[in-house]
Amino acid sequence: MDYMKLKEESLKIVVRDDFFGKYKYTQLGNIDFVIAKHVMDENTQALFDEFDDDELKSVLWAEAKQGTTHDIYESFVQLILTIGKERTFEKYLPPKYIGAFDAEKFAFIEYHEIQHIFYQNDFNWNVTPSNHESKEFKQLHKLCEKLLEENSILFRYETQGQDLKEFIKTNFKTDKSVSEKISVTKNNFTFVFQKWSNVVKPTINVDWEKAKKAGIIAADFFLADLLSSGNESLKDSLYVVLKKTKYELAKKVDELGFQTASYVGFTDKQKAYKEFWSVYARPPKEEYWGYIIERRDLLVPQDIRERKGSFFTPQIWVEKSQQYLASVLGENWQNEYYVWDCCAGTGNLLNGLTNYRNVFASTLDKQDVDVMKDRIANGWSMFENHVFQFDFLNDGFDKCPDELREILSDENKRRKLVIYINPPYAEHGNSKQITGNGKNKSGVATETKVYAEYQNKIGMAARELYAQFLIRINVEIPHCKIAQFSKLKVLCASNFDKFRGEYQAKLEKLFVVPGNSFDNVKGQFPIGFFIWDGEKQETFEEIKADVFDSEGKSLGTKLISSYSHDRYVIDWLKKYHDKKNPDFVGYLRMCGTDMQHNKDIFVCNKLSDNDIKEKLFTPITRNNLIQTSIYCTIRHIVDANWLNDRDQFLYPKDDWEADTEFQLDSLVFLLFSDANVIKAENGTNHFIPFTEQQVGSKKTFKSDFMSRFLADFFAGKVSVANASHTESDLFSGEASGVKGACPLAVLGNGGGEGEENPRFRVEGCSSPSSNGGLGVSPESNGGLGELPRENTRGLGTSPESKLSSEAQAVYDSGLELWKYYHSQKNATPDASFYDIRKYFQGEKNGRGKARMNSDSDDETYTALIADLRAKQKALAKKIEAGVYKYGFLR
């Protein structure tokens, strides 16, 4: 049949009938093509017999598109976004396959191939899946593209229709028995664990809060249940084992040689337990046992994963790290060196090593020790007496095995010791503290013996667990080699300066990869693999690192510096703080000097209590408008990505002072940027770059500060070379004849360099009828709206300065947007750029606060804002050249 002319709904029905006729068809939330594992009775015509959706045995979740113009991989990404946004895999059993199809073809990929994507901690799933232009969609597409290309199976109806039917018949096997138990596989064991946690866990006679503090977690009880038969665990080596009607745990041999253990039972005589396991088949196929045990980390609560380092190092980076060790230490390094992974987890970082006689593995949790010993019992070549429980941040080395203690105490053997680790990354505190929404994490980094010992020496770095590992190794196991995965803070973060002064070792080699290529690692930042030589004592300055993408493809190199001989951009901005000037027009909100904090830099006219408390702002006045605009603009025109996350903004060369075009470009960019969050509801809007006549406003603006500032700049009346910090004549009573003209907007700046201005809460001008105290009438040279159209380049003012063609294009596009807004019946005269966007796009409540929608139903507005964005993008590219030319970024 020709599917080309079918609408999407018709296409789904026809494809269902042609290829999936013997299967149950339904929908799950916004997943609109679901094939379930229920066979139709031959005499039954109905396709929608009742069944329990909660236990629906899906075989396929798919995304449909009419026609043939859609990219099949984009359809997959849309489906993945839909599943992730709705957390469908937590509510229903995941299928064997996900798919995407259109009028020409049908593609499948096994669910387990993409399962890890849903466990990214810092990915924003709260976006519209069908918006293929969103940042999140593009980010996910980049992450998935190669995976989909290599692992998807595609059939074209015209030439492979029969092959498709055979594929479905072979791989969508079903059983006519509706009472068939649900198999637990590597695709769905995390889902089954979530269900088990809701049903069985509450009936186990354990105080889970107390157990958690003792290092006992529900995951081990689940594994005891899952890997059992006849209510007896099949693996006696696990930390928790099931013994008919109770669990046995914490087995140990006492001082008399007797084996002791603790036991715990059920509060309901196993009623919930029996009901739950009557639905799910156990044990799983034996081929899955190793995978499920090794991926125990997926069942560990996030806070514990961060504290204990229960993170699985992807095999691609395990192999890459061992290649780099061979390149630095020599091809025979495994025979010549000892290896100790002192935060081994379940030992996956040690996979691929060949000489386990020289390898030691320790971990904080007894449960992980048991997992490693179980792996040894099932064929792992590691030696059992080289695996032990050890708390590296609290225990003394006397608790290590004798063989390892001998190495640690012998200087020559220490020189042949490689500490090979992927340590935990948790820190005392979180990013929400920056915005005042968070709190310090208790009991994470500040309660270890290593913290107490080294905090005074390494400063703020001691708040990060991996830094504690590094400093203890460097000081207490001198001359060894350190091969470690971690963030790049140790190299370039300003709050690691003291650490770098104390940590003496030569960084021989480094490669960096995207952080989110590791399971459950948050955000867009690099993770590096470092090889340090402790015999060569030196302070890190810089290194050229190799860069790889998530699939291991080389992206070239990147120079990474400690910035030890540089001054930061905040030191430059301090020169232009104008805090004593009462006539300010906004606040620059600031935070940090590296790329990852760019989102925290913006212009506003009302500060949060936390911004005031932490002094994360500096006032904007006529005297420093250009400098603060440059500061804010340069923080937004270079997109932050995983690789430049830690790049620092630096004190620039003085050459920028003579470049008026760069200055004007920066100001114009800011005026029409999302970083401009001036709101009329928070006070007078001094950031309107147009006049009433230009935009067709029927009422006067409360302030024409910005349009007149631009006019003065073009007339050569604004100088940045000798910026004054005295009271501005722009608002002075002498100039305007108006006393008490009020300040309103503020530009914020991070790093705690601002100070509270007692007038920051003023929300209205004391003389609203004035024109901002400018002392210039609307009919003067600053009256931009009266200029002939042919003179709009440079806004038609004196030839002292003029807008670049890119800035003029942005200005003109912005003007069209303002004019359209003011043509609306209920337009507010003093609306800001933020207000105009909010008017057309609207807001929705999410996570306790209102957020602006990403799009609008108004087609004219959508076209205008799209044009403005395109012009802004071109202007940003031009400004970016100046950012590097003047040394704001290296």
PDB file of C-alpha atoms in Angstrom, residues 10-219:
ATOM      1  CA  SER A  10      -4.078   7.168   9.484  1.00  0.00           C
ATOM      2  CA  LEU A  11      -0.488   6.081   8.950  1.00  0.00           C
ATOM      3  CA  LYS A  12      -0.307   4.660  12.483  1.00  0.00           C
ATOM      4  CA  ILE A  13      -3.480   2.638  11.984  1.00  0.00           C
ATOM      5  CA  VAL A  14      -2.425   1.251   8.592  1.00  0.00           C
ATOM      6  CA  VAL A  15       1.112   0.361   9.741  1.00  0.00           C
ATOM      7  CA  ARG A  16      -0.364  -1.288  12.832  1.00  0.00           C
ATOM      8  CA  ASP A  17      -2.748  -3.371  10.727  1.00  0.00           C
ATOM      9  CA  ASP A  18      -0.151  -4.283   8.084  1.00  0.00           C
ATOM     10  CA  PHE A  19       2.686  -5.303  10.392  1.00  0.00           C
ATOM     11  CA  PHE A  20       1.493  -5.623  14.004  1.00  0.00           C
ATOM     12  CA  GLY A  21      -1.968  -7.143  13.534  1.00  0.00           C
ATOM     13  CA  LYS A  22      -1.473  -9.922  16.101  1.00  0.00           C
ATOM     14  CA  TYR A  23      -0.333  -7.597  18.861  1.00  0.00           C
ATOM     15  CA  LYS A  24      -2.076  -5.319  21.291  1.00  0.00           C
ATOM     16  CA  TYR A  25      -1.895  -1.633  20.288  1.00  0.00           C
ATOM     17  CA  THR A  26      -2.336   1.245  22.725  1.00  0.00           C
ATOM     18  CA  GLN A  27      -0.894   4.570  23.887  1.00  0.00           C
ATOM     19  CA  LEU A  28       1.105   5.527  26.980  1.00  0.00           C
ATOM     20  CA  GLY A  29       0.889   9.228  27.775  1.00  0.00           C
ATOM     21  CA  ASN A  30       2.375  11.041  24.783  1.00  0.00           C
ATOM     22  CA  ILE A  31       3.953   7.902  23.378  1.00  0.00           C
ATOM     23  CA  ASP A  32       1.321   7.373  20.739  1.00  0.00           C
ATOM     24  CA  PHE A  33       2.408   4.073  19.155  1.00  0.00           C
ATOM     25  CA  VAL A  34       2.784   1.234  21.647  1.00  0.00           C
ATOM     26  CA  ILE A  35       2.845  -2.440  20.728  1.00  0.00           C
ATOM     27  CA  ALA A  36       2.243  -4.744  23.671  1.00  0.00           C
ATOM     28  CA  LYS A  37       2.995  -8.390  24.280  1.00  0.00           C
ATOM     29  CA  HIS A  38      -0.586  -9.709  24.264  1.00  0.00           C
ATOM     30  CA  VAL A  39      -1.643 -12.044  21.439  1.00  0.00           C
ATOM     31  CA  MET A  40      -5.099 -11.637  19.946  1.00  0.00           C
ATOM     32  CA  ASP A  41      -7.390 -14.646  20.108  1.00  0.00           C
ATOM     33  CA  GLU A  42      -8.075 -15.782  16.556  1.00  0.00           C
ATOM     34  CA  ASN A  43     -11.813 -15.369  17.086  1.00  0.00           C
ATOM     35  CA  THR A  44     -11.490 -11.930  18.692  1.00  0.00           C
ATOM     36  CA  GLN A  45     -11.696  -8.874  16.491  1.00  0.00           C
ATOM     37  CA  ALA A  46     -11.398  -6.203  19.183  1.00  0.00           C
ATOM     38  CA  LEU A  47      -7.987  -4.587  19.430  1.00  0.00           C
ATOM     39  CA  PHE A  48      -8.564  -2.960  22.784  1.00  0.00           C
ATOM     40  CA  ASP A  49      -9.409  -5.743  25.219  1.00  0.00           C
ATOM     41  CA  GLU A  50      -8.923  -4.570  28.775  1.00  0.00           C
ATOM     42  CA  PHE A  51      -5.602  -5.152  30.445  1.00  0.00           C
ATOM     43  CA  ASP A  52      -3.679  -3.657  33.362  1.00  0.00           C
ATOM     44  CA  ASP A  53      -1.571  -0.835  31.919  1.00  0.00           C
ATOM     45  CA  ASP A  54       0.613  -0.852  35.015  1.00  0.00           C
ATOM     46  CA  GLU A  55       1.836  -4.336  34.065  1.00  0.00           C
ATOM     47  CA  LEU A  56       1.673  -3.787  30.308  1.00  0.00           C
ATOM     48  CA  LYS A  57       4.300  -5.951  28.617  1.00  0.00           C
ATOM     49  CA  SER A  58       5.398  -3.515  25.936  1.00  0.00           C
ATOM     50  CA  VAL A  59       7.474  -4.767  23.049  1.00  0.00           C
ATOM     51  CA  LEU A  60       7.757  -1.442  21.241  1.00  0.00           C
ATOM     52  CA  TRP A  61       7.391   2.287  21.920  1.00  0.00           C
ATOM     53  CA  ALA A  62       7.564   4.302  18.713  1.00  0.00           C
ATOM     54  CA  GLU A  63       7.279   7.801  17.229  1.00  0.00           C
ATOM     55  CA  ALA A  64       5.351   8.265  13.967  1.00  0.00           C
ATOM     56  CA  LYS A  65       5.729  10.990  11.324  1.00  0.00           C
ATOM     57  CA  GLN A  66       3.695  11.474   8.165  1.00  0.00           C
ATOM     58  CA  GLY A  67       5.458  11.801   4.835  1.00  0.00           C
ATOM     59  CA  THR A  68       9.166  11.178   4.319  1.00  0.00           C
ATOM     60  CA  THR A  69      10.767  14.556   5.012  1.00  0.00           C
ATOM     61  CA  HIS A  70      11.574  13.971   8.680  1.00  0.00           C
ATOM     62  CA  ASP A  71      15.013  12.799   9.797  1.00  0.00           C
ATOM     63  CA  ILE A  72      14.474   9.339  11.333  1.00  0.00           C
ATOM     64  CA  TYR A  73      17.104   9.991  14.005  1.00  0.00           C
ATOM     65  CA  GLU A  74      15.364  13.225  15.005  1.00  0.00           C
ATOM     66  CA  SER A  75      12.195  11.183  15.465  1.00  0.00           C
ATOM     67  CA  PHE A  76      14.110   8.861  17.789  1.00  0.00           C
ATOM     68  CA  VAL A  77      15.398  11.861  19.770  1.00  0.00           C
ATOM     69  CA  GLN A  78      11.860  13.264  20.040  1.00  0.00           C
ATOM     70  CA  LEU A  79      10.689   9.907  21.402  1.00  0.00           C
ATOM     71  CA  ILE A  80      13.570   9.755  23.890  1.00  0.00           C
ATOM     72  CA  LEU A  81      12.715  13.279  25.066  1.00  0.00           C
ATOM     73  CA  THR A  82       9.073  12.234  25.470  1.00  0.00           C
ATOM     74  CA  ILE A  83      10.021   9.172  27.515  1.00  0.00           C
ATOM     75  CA  GLY A  84      12.486  11.145  29.638  1.00  0.00           C
ATOM     76  CA  LYS A  85      10.113  14.042  30.252  1.00  0.00           C
ATOM     77  CA  GLU A  86       7.263  11.769  31.363  1.00  0.00           C
ATOM     78  CA  ARG A  87       9.600   9.248  33.098  1.00  0.00           C
ATOM     79  CA  THR A  88       7.561   6.550  31.362  1.00  0.00           C
ATOM     80  CA  PHE A  89      10.152   3.916  32.242  1.00  0.00           C
ATOM     81  CA  GLU A  90       9.400   4.484  35.946  1.00  0.00           C
ATOM     82  CA  LYS A  91       5.652   3.938  35.471  1.00  0.00           C
ATOM     83  CA  TYR A  92       5.642   1.090  32.963  1.00  0.00           C
ATOM     84  CA  LEU A  93       7.899  -1.781  32.048  1.00  0.00           C
ATOM     85  CA  PRO A  94      10.279  -0.594  29.328  1.00  0.00           C
ATOM     86  CA  PRO A  95       9.939  -2.359  25.980  1.00  0.00           C
ATOM     87  CA  LYS A  96      12.449  -4.495  24.170  1.00  0.00           C
ATOM     88  CA  TYR A  97      12.634  -1.888  21.387  1.00  0.00           C
ATOM     89  CA  ILE A  98      11.946   1.759  20.715  1.00  0.00           C
ATOM     90  CA  GLY A  99      11.227   2.776  17.157  1.00  0.00           C
ATOM     91  CA  ALA A 100      10.582   5.566  14.679  1.00  0.00           C
ATOM     92  CA  PHE A 101       8.700   5.367  11.403  1.00  0.00           C
ATOM     93  CA  ASP A 102       7.227   7.403   8.588  1.00  0.00           C
ATOM     94  CA  ALA A 103       5.557   6.703   5.256  1.00  0.00           C
ATOM     95  CA  GLU A 104       8.712   5.119   3.818  1.00  0.00           C
ATOM     96  CA  LYS A 105      10.531   3.233   6.555  1.00  0.00           C
ATOM     97  CA  PHE A 106      10.516   1.791  10.086  1.00  0.00           C
ATOM     98  CA  ALA A 107      13.608   1.745  12.357  1.00  0.00           C
ATOM     99  CA  PHE A 108      14.204  -0.058  15.661  1.00  0.00           C
ATOM    100  CA  ILE A 109      16.834   0.089  18.400  1.00  0.00           C
ATOM    101  CA  GLU A 110      16.985  -2.045  21.516  1.00  0.00           C
ATOM    102  CA  TYR A 111      15.940  -0.123  24.607  1.00  0.00           C
ATOM    103  CA  HIS A 112      19.000  -1.074  26.651  1.00  0.00           C
ATOM    104  CA  GLU A 113      21.199   0.730  24.112  1.00  0.00           C
ATOM    105  CA  ILE A 114      19.675   4.083  25.090  1.00  0.00           C
ATOM    106  CA  GLN A 115      18.682   3.338  28.711  1.00  0.00           C
ATOM    107  CA  HIS A 116      21.666   5.195  30.231  1.00  0.00           C
ATOM    108  CA  ILE A 117      20.530   8.452  28.612  1.00  0.00           C
ATOM    109  CA  PHE A 118      17.604   8.728  31.034  1.00  0.00           C
ATOM    110  CA  TYR A 119      19.930   8.782  34.028  1.00  0.00           C
ATOM    111  CA  GLN A 120      21.661  12.077  33.236  1.00  0.00           C
ATOM    112  CA  ASN A 121      21.206  14.085  36.415  1.00  0.00           C
ATOM    113  CA  ASP A 122      21.494  17.600  35.141  1.00  0.00           C
ATOM    114  CA  PHE A 123      19.685  17.302  31.816  1.00  0.00           C
ATOM    115  CA  ASN A 124      16.610  19.495  31.480  1.00  0.00           C
ATOM    116  CA  TRP A 125      13.856  17.090  30.411  1.00  0.00           C
ATOM    117  CA  ASN A 126      11.180  19.755  30.923  1.00  0.00           C
ATOM    118  CA  VAL A 127      11.106  20.903  27.303  1.00  0.00           C
ATOM    119  CA  THR A 128       8.727  20.358  24.406  1.00  0.00           C
ATOM    120  CA  PRO A 129       9.931  17.156  22.676  1.00  0.00           C
ATOM    121  CA  SER A 130       8.582  18.276  19.299  1.00  0.00           C
ATOM    122  CA  ASN A 131      10.670  21.468  19.334  1.00  0.00           C
ATOM    123  CA  HIS A 132      13.671  20.327  17.338  1.00  0.00           C
ATOM    124  CA  GLU A 133      15.352  23.729  17.705  1.00  0.00           C
ATOM    125  CA  SER A 134      15.646  23.693  21.495  1.00  0.00           C
ATOM    126  CA  LYS A 135      19.078  23.534  23.089  1.00  0.00           C
ATOM    127  CA  GLU A 136      18.124  20.306  24.842  1.00  0.00           C
ATOM    128  CA  PHE A 137      16.964  18.619  21.626  1.00  0.00           C
ATOM    129  CA  LYS A 138      20.212  19.492  19.857  1.00  0.00           C
ATOM    130  CA  GLN A 139      22.246  18.377  22.877  1.00  0.00           C
ATOM    131  CA  LEU A 140      20.462  15.017  22.975  1.00  0.00           C
ATOM    132  CA  HIS A 141      20.699  14.602  19.200  1.00  0.00           C
ATOM    133  CA  LYS A 142      24.459  15.067  19.366  1.00  0.00           C
ATOM    134  CA  LEU A 143      24.698  12.570  22.211  1.00  0.00           C
ATOM    135  CA  CYS A 144      22.558   9.940  20.444  1.00  0.00           C
ATOM    136  CA  GLU A 145      23.406  10.353  16.773  1.00  0.00           C
ATOM    137  CA  LYS A 146      26.319   7.934  16.501  1.00  0.00           C
ATOM    138  CA  LEU A 147      24.667   5.450  18.856  1.00  0.00           C
ATOM    139  CA  LEU A 148      21.559   5.430  16.667  1.00  0.00           C
ATOM    140  CA  GLU A 149      23.553   5.154  13.449  1.00  0.00           C
ATOM    141  CA  GLU A 150      25.493   2.136  14.702  1.00  0.00           C
ATOM    142  CA  ASN A 151      22.768   0.246  16.559  1.00  0.00           C
ATOM    143  CA  SER A 152      19.452   0.938  14.838  1.00  0.00           C
ATOM    144  CA  ILE A 153      17.871  -1.511  12.396  1.00  0.00           C
ATOM    145  CA  LEU A 154      16.003   0.048   9.458  1.00  0.00           C
ATOM    146  CA  PHE A 155      13.497  -1.461   7.007  1.00  0.00           C
ATOM    147  CA  ARG A 156      11.990   0.210   3.936  1.00  0.00           C
ATOM    148  CA  TYR A 157       8.420  -0.891   3.252  1.00  0.00           C
ATOM    149  CA  GLU A 158       8.726  -1.021  -0.539  1.00  0.00           C
ATOM    150  CA  THR A 159      11.792  -3.270  -0.745  1.00  0.00           C
ATOM    151  CA  GLN A 160      11.954  -4.841   2.724  1.00  0.00           C
ATOM    152  CA  GLY A 161       8.318  -5.190   3.774  1.00  0.00           C
ATOM    153  CA  GLN A 162       8.536  -8.983   4.071  1.00  0.00           C
ATOM    154  CA  ASP A 163      11.834  -8.698   5.968  1.00  0.00           C
ATOM    155  CA  LEU A 164      10.150  -6.341   8.407  1.00  0.00           C
ATOM    156  CA  LYS A 165       7.343  -8.840   9.009  1.00  0.00           C
ATOM    157  CA  GLU A 166       9.864 -11.623   9.580  1.00  0.00           C
ATOM    158  CA  PHE A 167      11.837  -9.422  11.987  1.00  0.00           C
ATOM    159  CA  ILE A 168       8.677  -8.729  13.993  1.00  0.00           C
ATOM    160  CA  LYS A 169       7.682 -12.394  13.994  1.00  0.00           C
ATOM    161  CA  THR A 170      11.131 -13.480  15.177  1.00  0.00           C
ATOM    162  CA  ASN A 171      11.809 -10.780  17.753  1.00  0.00           C
ATOM    163  CA  PHE A 172       8.362  -9.940  19.080  1.00  0.00           C
ATOM    164  CA  LYS A 173       7.710 -13.468  20.288  1.00  0.00           C
ATOM    165  CA  THR A 174       4.750 -13.836  22.620  1.00  0.00           C
ATOM    166  CA  ASP A 175       3.016 -16.491  24.674  1.00  0.00           C
ATOM    167  CA  LYS A 176      -0.717 -17.049  24.545  1.00  0.00           C
ATOM    168  CA  SER A 177      -0.688 -17.470  28.337  1.00  0.00           C
ATOM    169  CA  VAL A 178      -1.646 -14.148  29.877  1.00  0.00           C
ATOM    170  CA  SER A 179      -0.374 -15.423  33.251  1.00  0.00           C
ATOM    171  CA  GLU A 180       3.229 -15.495  31.985  1.00  0.00           C
ATOM    172  CA  LYS A 181       5.544 -13.833  34.491  1.00  0.00           C
ATOM    173  CA  ILE A 182       7.480 -10.754  33.481  1.00  0.00           C
ATOM    174  CA  SER A 183      11.157 -11.455  32.845  1.00  0.00           C
ATOM    175  CA  VAL A 184      13.748  -9.227  34.479  1.00  0.00           C
ATOM    176  CA  THR A 185      16.456  -8.211  32.010  1.00  0.00           C
ATOM    177  CA  LYS A 186      19.253  -5.678  31.689  1.00  0.00           C
ATOM    178  CA  ASN A 187      16.643  -3.445  30.022  1.00  0.00           C
ATOM    179  CA  ASN A 188      14.198  -3.302  32.902  1.00  0.00           C
ATOM    180  CA  PHE A 189      15.934  -4.265  36.165  1.00  0.00           C
ATOM    181  CA  THR A 190      16.113  -0.619  37.294  1.00  0.00           C
ATOM    182  CA  PHE A 191      12.370  -0.253  36.661  1.00  0.00           C
ATOM    183  CA  VAL A 192      11.638  -3.459  38.563  1.00  0.00           C
ATOM    184  CA  PHE A 193      13.758  -2.152  41.434  1.00  0.00           C
ATOM    185  CA  GLN A 194      11.654   1.039  41.564  1.00  0.00           C
ATOM    186  CA  LYS A 195       8.479  -1.043  41.747  1.00  0.00           C
ATOM    187  CA  TRP A 196      10.039  -3.336  44.372  1.00  0.00           C
ATOM    188  CA  SER A 197      11.038  -0.259  46.425  1.00  0.00           C
ATOM    189  CA  ASN A 198       7.414   0.866  46.512  1.00  0.00           C
ATOM    190  CA  VAL A 199       5.901  -2.544  47.287  1.00  0.00           C
ATOM    191  CA  VAL A 200       8.371  -4.792  49.135  1.00  0.00           C
ATOM    192  CA  LYS A 201      10.893  -2.445  50.745  1.00  0.00           C
ATOM    193  CA  PRO A 202       8.366  -0.887  53.220  1.00  0.00           C
ATOM    194  CA  THR A 203       7.543  -4.368  54.557  1.00  0.00           C
ATOM    195  CA  ILE A 204      11.148  -5.268  55.400  1.00  0.00           C
ATOM    196  CA  ASN A 205      11.645  -4.714  59.132  1.00  0.00           C
ATOM    197  CA  VAL A 206      14.400  -2.120  58.755  1.00  0.00           C
ATOM    198  CA  ASP A 207      14.692   1.526  59.810  1.00  0.00           C
ATOM    199  CA  TRP A 208      15.941   2.694  56.419  1.00  0.00           C
ATOM    200  CA  GLU A 209      17.190   6.087  57.614  1.00  0.00           C
ATOM    201  CA  LYS A 210      19.387   4.487  60.261  1.00  0.00           C
ATOM    202  CA  ALA A 211      20.400   1.750  57.847  1.00  0.00           C
ATOM    203  CA  LYS A 212      21.462   4.348  55.293  1.00  0.00           C
ATOM    204  CA  LYS A 213      23.782   5.988  57.803  1.00  0.00           C
ATOM    205  CA  ALA A 214      25.291   2.560  58.474  1.00  0.00           C
ATOM    206  CA  GLY A 215      25.897   2.031  54.763  1.00  0.00           C
ATOM    207  CA  ILE A 216      23.051  -0.449  54.275  1.00  0.00           C
ATOM    208  CA  ILE A 217      20.799   0.251  51.296  1.00  0.00           C
ATOM    209  CA  ALA A 218      17.730  -1.321  49.737  1.00  0.00           C
ATOM    210  CA  ALA A 219      19.554  -2.262  46.530  1.00  0.00           C
TER     211      ALA A 219
END
